[in-house]
Amino acid sequence: MIPQMTPMLSKSRFIAGLQCPLRLWYQCYNSELATKPSPGQQALFDTGHEVGRLATFLYTGGVRIEADYLHHEEAEKSTLKAMNNKNVAAIYEAAFTYDRIRIRVDILERNGDETWNLVEVKSSTSVKDVYKPDLGIQYYILKGLGLEITSAGILHINNAYVYDGNQIDLNQFFFFSDLTEEAVSRQEEIISQIKKLQNILSWETPPDIRPSRHCMTPYKCEFWEHCTSDMPEFWVMDLSGITKNKFDQLLELDIEDISEIPDDFPLSALQERIKKCVTNDQEFIAAELEGELLSVEHPVHFLDFETFASAIPRYPNTRPYQTMPFQWSDHILLGNGDIQHDEYLCIEDKDPREEFIETLLNTLGQEGTIFIYTTYERGIINQLAEQFPGYQDQLLDLIDRFKDLHALIKRHYYHPEFYGSFSLKSVLPVLVPSMNYGSLTIQEGNMASTEYMRMLDPSTSPGERAKIKDDLLTYCGYDTLGMVKIRDELLKRFGEFS
């Protein structure tokens, strides 16, 4: 039974409700149904907090409201005290309540004429659409409480800033986008949205909303796993590349299972292939795949990179979110069938790029096909060639030897248990059941980046750093060994092995 006093909105709940009213309802009444943030998602949250703290140094003479969100009334009292102190130039995490909505303002800057500037800090490099209602509801509350707001905007990262290796130049690192007019023009819409969402929170039962594309935009909903738990094994959402329009059409036809899609329903060639494989419970393999896999020059390399992209530049002559490769793995198939393994991991807190390049060129040499999985490694090589002209020719020569195993599989092979995904994490366990990422400490690339940053952290103990190093080497090597095994398994389908 829903209590008489409905929960209050907050700016995060407001944004959640705009994405999906069911998400808001669950956040307030069934939060235990949420999936915990993945390591990658938690890393994004941590980055946001780090950037937010850094932004306060732009607004000197300020005070931070320390009380957390569970002690909002205490935070409001501290905020009022700070506002009444004319010597306080800015308030960080200022707390307010109006119209049964609680907010914390990232930075509230005092002007000399008793007016204020509203600053919302974001760790992105641009103003995203989702930020606008976020700013709009804060403006609504502050105006409702009688504050005069001179400007309202988003303080975000300037990705053109190049770090010189000394102290971060905050005036260059941050860029303020003034959205005052936008915030003012949205007020009528904001009020309407608030009323709608507050009404939904008074319902005794959750809104009847079926999972669809909106569950992923602008953020993946934390209740996705719960809401999709009773979907068919071969849900139409798993049709690779399905558009919102096609998905909605199938929803209107009350079709959830891929095998039930009518023959005259317009699908792409790949989607038709998936439907046929699911309906007939069989894999698809094109004859052309054999030649593609066998058309190689020995030694055959199977290559994978790991990278990080720090919001706050770590090394001289780098930009915010610049991709920094710190690890590679290369499994090498020799002409006699033997397998060798080379690897590199930068274990020092330094710019790893030049050492990465030199060790990579050494392992790859000048001969042999290089299997990669997706075009990611190609992109990294192109970036390094641009950043290090002295190695440009050698690096670009590697690209001519690349063969994308992901693209080959997507063109020529499908198994129903891929569930529409051609990622290495989806393909490997199906083709090679003995290899499953669930047995690894590090299971995906975002987690590898996060753990690498933790390994470099001086506060991490030597024992833990050694463990992280081993986990990173195991994970990256698993990817490249997996590629070897995938090729082997596909060739077995043709009764050949090379």
PDB file of N, CA and C in Angstrom, residues 12 61 90 100 104 113 145 208 229 231 237 242 283 287 345 350 352 384 448 464 482:
ATOM      1  N   SER A  12      17.250  14.439  -9.804  1.00  0.00           N
ATOM      2  CA  SER A  12      17.567  13.150 -10.438  1.00  0.00           C
ATOM      3  C   SER A  12      16.305  12.333 -10.672  1.00  0.00           C
ATOM      4  N   GLY A  61      36.355  31.475  -2.346  1.00  0.00           N
ATOM      5  CA  GLY A  61      35.617  32.134  -1.272  1.00  0.00           C
ATOM      6  C   GLY A  61      34.300  31.465  -0.970  1.00  0.00           C
ATOM      7  N   ALA A  90      30.394  31.896  -2.757  1.00  0.00           N
ATOM      8  CA  ALA A  90      29.752  30.809  -3.500  1.00  0.00           C
ATOM      9  C   ALA A  90      29.395  29.683  -2.537  1.00  0.00           C
ATOM     10  N   ARG A 100       7.449  20.624  -2.976  1.00  0.00           N
ATOM     11  CA  ARG A 100       7.725  19.213  -2.683  1.00  0.00           C
ATOM     12  C   ARG A 100       8.787  18.632  -3.629  1.00  0.00           C
ATOM     13  N   ARG A 104      19.900  19.779  -4.869  1.00  0.00           N
ATOM     14  CA  ARG A 104      21.219  20.259  -4.450  1.00  0.00           C
ATOM     15  C   ARG A 104      21.820  20.938  -5.675  1.00  0.00           C
ATOM     16  N   ASP A 113      25.109  42.322  -6.393  1.00  0.00           N
ATOM     17  CA  ASP A 113      23.833  43.039  -6.329  1.00  0.00           C
ATOM     18  C   ASP A 113      22.716  42.182  -5.729  1.00  0.00           C
ATOM     19  N   LEU A 145      11.474  30.209  -4.715  1.00  0.00           N
ATOM     20  CA  LEU A 145      11.876  30.590  -3.367  1.00  0.00           C
ATOM     21  C   LEU A 145      12.246  32.069  -3.266  1.00  0.00           C
ATOM     22  N   ASP A 208       1.729   1.271 -16.292  1.00  0.00           N
ATOM     23  CA  ASP A 208       1.881   0.121 -17.199  1.00  0.00           C
ATOM     24  C   ASP A 208       2.679   0.560 -18.427  1.00  0.00           C
ATOM     25  N   SER A 229      12.739  -9.272 -17.489  1.00  0.00           N
ATOM     26  CA  SER A 229      12.972 -10.639 -17.009  1.00  0.00           C
ATOM     27  C   SER A 229      11.968 -11.649 -17.555  1.00  0.00           C
ATOM     28  N   MET A 231      10.582 -11.406 -20.618  1.00  0.00           N
ATOM     29  CA  MET A 231      10.553 -11.370 -22.076  1.00  0.00           C
ATOM     30  C   MET A 231      10.984 -12.737 -22.631  1.00  0.00           C
ATOM     31  N   MET A 237      13.728  -7.267 -29.439  1.00  0.00           N
ATOM     32  CA  MET A 237      14.736  -6.232 -29.186  1.00  0.00           C
ATOM     33  C   MET A 237      16.132  -6.721 -29.562  1.00  0.00           C
ATOM     34  N   ILE A 242      17.734  -3.135 -34.935  1.00  0.00           N
ATOM     35  CA  ILE A 242      16.311  -2.806 -35.039  1.00  0.00           C
ATOM     36  C   ILE A 242      16.078  -1.347 -34.632  1.00  0.00           C
ATOM     37  N   GLU A 283      22.420 -22.661 -36.706  1.00  0.00           N
ATOM     38  CA  GLU A 283      23.365 -21.609 -37.013  1.00  0.00           C
ATOM     39  C   GLU A 283      23.396 -21.358 -38.516  1.00  0.00           C
ATOM     40  N   ALA A 287      29.611 -19.999 -47.044  1.00  0.00           N
ATOM     41  CA  ALA A 287      30.779 -20.694 -47.604  1.00  0.00           C
ATOM     42  C   ALA A 287      31.978 -19.766 -47.727  1.00  0.00           C
ATOM     43  N   LEU A 345      52.268  -4.256 -20.730  1.00  0.00           N
ATOM     44  CA  LEU A 345      51.452  -3.490 -19.796  1.00  0.00           C
ATOM     45  C   LEU A 345      52.354  -2.450 -19.146  1.00  0.00           C
ATOM     46  N   LYS A 350      53.158   6.906 -16.003  1.00  0.00           N
ATOM     47  CA  LYS A 350      53.782   7.779 -17.002  1.00  0.00           C
ATOM     48  C   LYS A 350      52.987   7.661 -18.296  1.00  0.00           C
ATOM     49  N   PRO A 352      52.188   6.266 -21.458  1.00  0.00           N
ATOM     50  CA  PRO A 352      52.628   4.953 -21.957  1.00  0.00           C
ATOM     51  C   PRO A 352      52.778   4.868 -23.466  1.00  0.00           C
ATOM     52  N   LEU A 384      47.745   7.226 -32.912  1.00  0.00           N
ATOM     53  CA  LEU A 384      49.160   7.211 -32.542  1.00  0.00           C
ATOM     54  C   LEU A 384      50.042   7.682 -33.698  1.00  0.00           C
ATOM     55  N   ALA A 448      38.620  -2.798 -17.000  1.00  0.00           N
ATOM     56  CA  ALA A 448      40.080  -2.815 -17.146  1.00  0.00           C
ATOM     57  C   ALA A 448      40.645  -1.410 -16.967  1.00  0.00           C
ATOM     58  N   GLU A 464      47.974  -5.336  -3.647  1.00  0.00           N
ATOM     59  CA  GLU A 464      46.798  -5.147  -4.499  1.00  0.00           C
ATOM     60  C   GLU A 464      47.220  -4.717  -5.902  1.00  0.00           C
ATOM     61  N   GLY A 482      41.031 -15.965 -27.068  1.00  0.00           N
ATOM     62  CA  GLY A 482      39.662 -16.222 -27.509  1.00  0.00           C
ATOM     63  C   GLY A 482      39.505 -16.068 -29.014  1.00  0.00           C
TER      64      GLY A 482
END
